[in-house]
Protein backbone atom coordinates (compact mmCIF):
# COMPACT_ATOMS: atom_id res chain seq x y z
CA UNK A 1 0.00 0.00 0.00
CA UNK A 2 1.29 3.42 -0.95
CA UNK A 3 1.47 6.04 1.76
CA UNK A 4 2.58 9.65 1.47
CA UNK A 5 3.15 11.73 4.59
CA UNK A 6 3.54 15.49 4.31
CA UNK A 7 5.03 17.76 6.95
CA UNK A 8 6.50 21.21 7.32
CA UNK A 9 3.40 23.38 7.12
CA UNK A 10 2.37 25.97 9.66
CA UNK A 11 1.81 29.67 10.14
CA UNK A 12 4.26 31.92 8.33
CA UNK A 13 4.64 35.65 7.89
CA UNK A 14 4.30 37.08 4.40
CA UNK A 15 7.66 37.30 2.72
CA UNK A 16 8.97 34.25 4.52
CA UNK A 17 9.79 30.80 3.24
CA UNK A 18 8.75 27.29 4.03
CA UNK A 19 9.97 23.86 2.96
CA UNK A 20 7.42 21.12 2.83
CA UNK A 21 8.46 17.48 3.01
CA UNK A 22 6.73 14.36 1.78
CA UNK A 23 7.92 10.98 3.00
CA UNK A 24 7.29 8.32 0.37
CA UNK A 25 6.29 4.79 1.36
CA UNK A 26 5.79 3.16 -2.02
CA UNK A 27 6.02 -0.51 -1.01
CA UNK A 28 7.16 -1.56 -4.45
CA UNK A 29 4.73 0.60 -6.43
CA UNK A 30 6.48 1.88 -9.52
CA UNK A 31 5.92 5.58 -10.13
CA UNK A 32 6.53 7.70 -13.19
CA UNK A 33 5.67 11.11 -11.81
CA UNK A 34 5.75 12.95 -8.48
CA UNK A 35 4.38 16.36 -7.67
CA UNK A 36 2.74 18.89 -5.43
CA UNK A 37 -0.58 20.67 -5.64
CA UNK A 38 -2.58 22.83 -3.27
CA UNK A 39 -6.19 23.51 -2.50
CA UNK A 40 -7.70 26.44 -0.67
CA UNK A 41 -11.22 26.36 0.79
CA UNK A 42 -13.82 26.77 -1.91
CA UNK A 43 -11.25 26.57 -4.69
CA UNK A 44 -10.13 23.89 -7.10
CA UNK A 45 -6.86 22.06 -6.84
CA UNK A 46 -3.95 24.00 -8.28
CA UNK A 47 -0.95 22.15 -9.65
CA UNK A 48 2.38 23.56 -8.49
CA UNK A 49 5.31 21.43 -9.59
CA UNK A 50 6.19 17.96 -10.78
CA UNK A 51 9.32 15.93 -11.26
CA UNK A 52 10.41 12.64 -12.80
CA UNK A 53 11.43 10.07 -10.18
CA UNK A 54 14.17 8.59 -12.36
CA UNK A 55 16.49 11.53 -12.78
CA UNK A 56 14.89 14.16 -10.61
CA UNK A 57 14.70 16.74 -13.35
CA UNK A 58 11.71 18.95 -12.71
CA UNK A 59 9.79 18.98 -15.98
CA UNK A 60 7.26 21.51 -14.87
CA UNK A 61 6.81 24.15 -12.30
CA UNK A 62 3.73 26.21 -12.68
CA UNK A 63 4.95 28.67 -10.15
CA UNK A 64 4.33 32.30 -10.58
CA UNK A 65 7.55 34.25 -10.41
CA UNK A 66 9.56 31.10 -9.77
CA UNK A 67 8.71 30.94 -6.07
CA UNK A 68 8.16 27.17 -5.95
CA UNK A 69 10.99 24.65 -6.22
CA UNK A 70 10.53 20.91 -6.19
CA UNK A 71 13.33 18.52 -5.27
CA UNK A 72 13.83 15.00 -4.04
CA UNK A 73 16.26 13.09 -1.86
CA UNK A 74 16.30 9.54 -3.14
CA UNK A 75 18.32 8.24 -0.20
CA UNK A 76 15.70 9.55 2.21
CA UNK A 77 12.80 8.69 -0.11
CA UNK A 78 11.50 12.20 0.41
CA UNK A 79 10.02 14.81 -1.89
CA UNK A 80 10.32 18.50 -1.05
CA UNK A 81 8.64 21.75 -2.03
CA UNK A 82 10.40 25.00 -1.23
CA UNK A 83 8.16 28.07 -1.28
CA UNK A 84 9.76 31.50 -1.09
CA UNK A 85 8.38 35.02 -0.79
CA UNK A 86 5.16 33.72 0.67
CA UNK A 87 1.99 35.72 0.14
CA UNK A 88 -1.32 35.55 2.00
CA UNK A 89 -2.91 34.08 -1.12
CA UNK A 90 -0.56 31.09 -0.78
CA UNK A 91 -2.57 29.99 2.25
CA UNK A 92 -3.91 26.54 1.43
CA UNK A 93 -3.53 22.86 2.14
CA UNK A 94 -0.57 21.45 0.27
CA UNK A 95 -0.48 17.88 -0.98
CA UNK A 96 2.17 15.68 -2.48
CA UNK A 97 1.15 13.06 -4.99
CA UNK A 98 2.55 10.23 -7.10
CA UNK A 99 1.35 8.24 -10.07
CA UNK A 100 2.58 5.30 -12.08
CA UNK A 101 0.44 5.93 -15.15
CA UNK A 102 1.60 9.33 -16.30
CA UNK A 103 3.82 9.49 -19.35
CA UNK A 104 6.94 11.59 -19.34
CA UNK A 105 5.13 14.29 -21.29
CA UNK A 106 1.94 14.21 -19.23
CA UNK A 107 4.01 14.55 -16.09
CA UNK A 108 4.93 18.02 -17.29
CA UNK A 109 1.46 19.37 -16.52
CA UNK A 110 -0.91 16.78 -15.09
CA UNK A 111 -4.46 17.52 -14.10
CA UNK A 112 -4.17 17.81 -10.28
CA UNK A 113 -7.43 15.90 -9.89
CA UNK A 114 -6.05 12.78 -11.57
CA UNK A 115 -3.25 11.73 -9.22
CA UNK A 116 -3.61 8.13 -8.10
CA UNK A 117 -2.04 8.58 -4.68
CA UNK A 118 -1.85 11.66 -2.51
CA UNK A 119 -1.07 12.41 1.10
CA UNK A 120 -3.27 13.89 3.77
CA UNK A 121 -1.86 17.35 3.14
CA UNK A 122 -0.19 19.94 5.29
CA UNK A 123 -1.68 23.37 5.99
CA UNK A 124 0.23 26.54 5.21
CA UNK A 125 -1.22 29.78 6.53
CA UNK A 126 0.41 33.05 5.54
CA UNK A 127 -0.33 36.17 7.52
CA UNK A 128 0.30 39.69 6.32
XYZ file of C-alpha atoms in Angstrom:
128
model
C 0.000 0.000 0.000
C 1.288 3.421 -0.949
C 1.465 6.043 1.760
C 2.578 9.646 1.468
C 3.147 11.727 4.590
C 3.538 15.491 4.309
C 5.029 17.756 6.950
C 6.495 21.213 7.322
C 3.402 23.376 7.123
C 2.372 25.968 9.663
C 1.809 29.669 10.144
C 4.258 31.918 8.335
C 4.637 35.652 7.889
C 4.304 37.079 4.403
C 7.663 37.298 2.716
C 8.968 34.251 4.522
C 9.790 30.795 3.241
C 8.749 27.285 4.035
C 9.971 23.857 2.956
C 7.417 21.118 2.830
C 8.455 17.483 3.009
C 6.729 14.359 1.776
C 7.918 10.977 3.002
C 7.295 8.324 0.369
C 6.294 4.786 1.361
C 5.793 3.159 -2.022
C 6.019 -0.511 -1.013
C 7.159 -1.559 -4.446
C 4.728 0.600 -6.426
C 6.478 1.883 -9.525
C 5.921 5.577 -10.133
C 6.530 7.702 -13.192
C 5.669 11.110 -11.806
C 5.749 12.946 -8.481
C 4.380 16.359 -7.668
C 2.741 18.892 -5.430
C -0.575 20.667 -5.639
C -2.581 22.831 -3.271
C -6.189 23.505 -2.503
C -7.698 26.443 -0.671
C -11.219 26.359 0.791
C -13.818 26.772 -1.914
C -11.246 26.571 -4.690
C -10.133 23.888 -7.103
C -6.864 22.059 -6.844
C -3.947 23.997 -8.284
C -0.950 22.152 -9.647
C 2.377 23.558 -8.492
C 5.310 21.427 -9.591
C 6.194 17.957 -10.776
C 9.323 15.925 -11.256
C 10.408 12.640 -12.798
C 11.427 10.066 -10.179
C 14.166 8.594 -12.356
C 16.485 11.530 -12.778
C 14.889 14.158 -10.613
C 14.700 16.741 -13.353
C 11.713 18.953 -12.713
C 9.794 18.984 -15.976
C 7.263 21.507 -14.873
C 6.814 24.152 -12.303
C 3.727 26.212 -12.681
C 4.950 28.673 -10.146
C 4.330 32.305 -10.578
C 7.548 34.251 -10.410
C 9.556 31.096 -9.768
C 8.714 30.940 -6.068
C 8.162 27.173 -5.949
C 10.993 24.653 -6.224
C 10.535 20.910 -6.193
C 13.325 18.520 -5.271
C 13.834 14.996 -4.036
C 16.262 13.092 -1.858
C 16.298 9.543 -3.139
C 18.323 8.242 -0.205
C 15.696 9.553 2.208
C 12.800 8.695 -0.108
C 11.495 12.196 0.410
C 10.019 14.815 -1.892
C 10.318 18.497 -1.049
C 8.642 21.753 -2.032
C 10.395 25.002 -1.232
C 8.158 28.066 -1.282
C 9.759 31.500 -1.092
C 8.385 35.024 -0.794
C 5.163 33.722 0.675
C 1.986 35.720 0.138
C -1.323 35.548 2.004
C -2.905 34.076 -1.117
C -0.561 31.092 -0.781
C -2.567 29.989 2.252
C -3.907 26.536 1.426
C -3.533 22.856 2.144
C -0.572 21.455 0.268
C -0.482 17.881 -0.984
C 2.167 15.684 -2.479
C 1.150 13.055 -4.987
C 2.548 10.227 -7.096
C 1.354 8.239 -10.070
C 2.584 5.300 -12.082
C 0.438 5.925 -15.148
C 1.605 9.330 -16.298
C 3.816 9.491 -19.354
C 6.937 11.592 -19.345
C 5.135 14.288 -21.295
C 1.942 14.209 -19.229
C 4.013 14.552 -16.088
C 4.930 18.017 -17.294
C 1.464 19.372 -16.520
C -0.907 16.776 -15.092
C -4.458 17.521 -14.096
C -4.166 17.814 -10.283
C -7.434 15.904 -9.891
C -6.052 12.777 -11.570
C -3.253 11.733 -9.221
C -3.615 8.130 -8.101
C -2.040 8.578 -4.682
C -1.849 11.664 -2.508
C -1.071 12.411 1.101
C -3.272 13.895 3.769
C -1.865 17.345 3.136
C -0.187 19.943 5.291
C -1.677 23.365 5.989
C 0.230 26.539 5.212
C -1.222 29.777 6.527
C 0.414 33.050 5.537
C -0.331 36.173 7.520
C 0.295 39.687 6.317
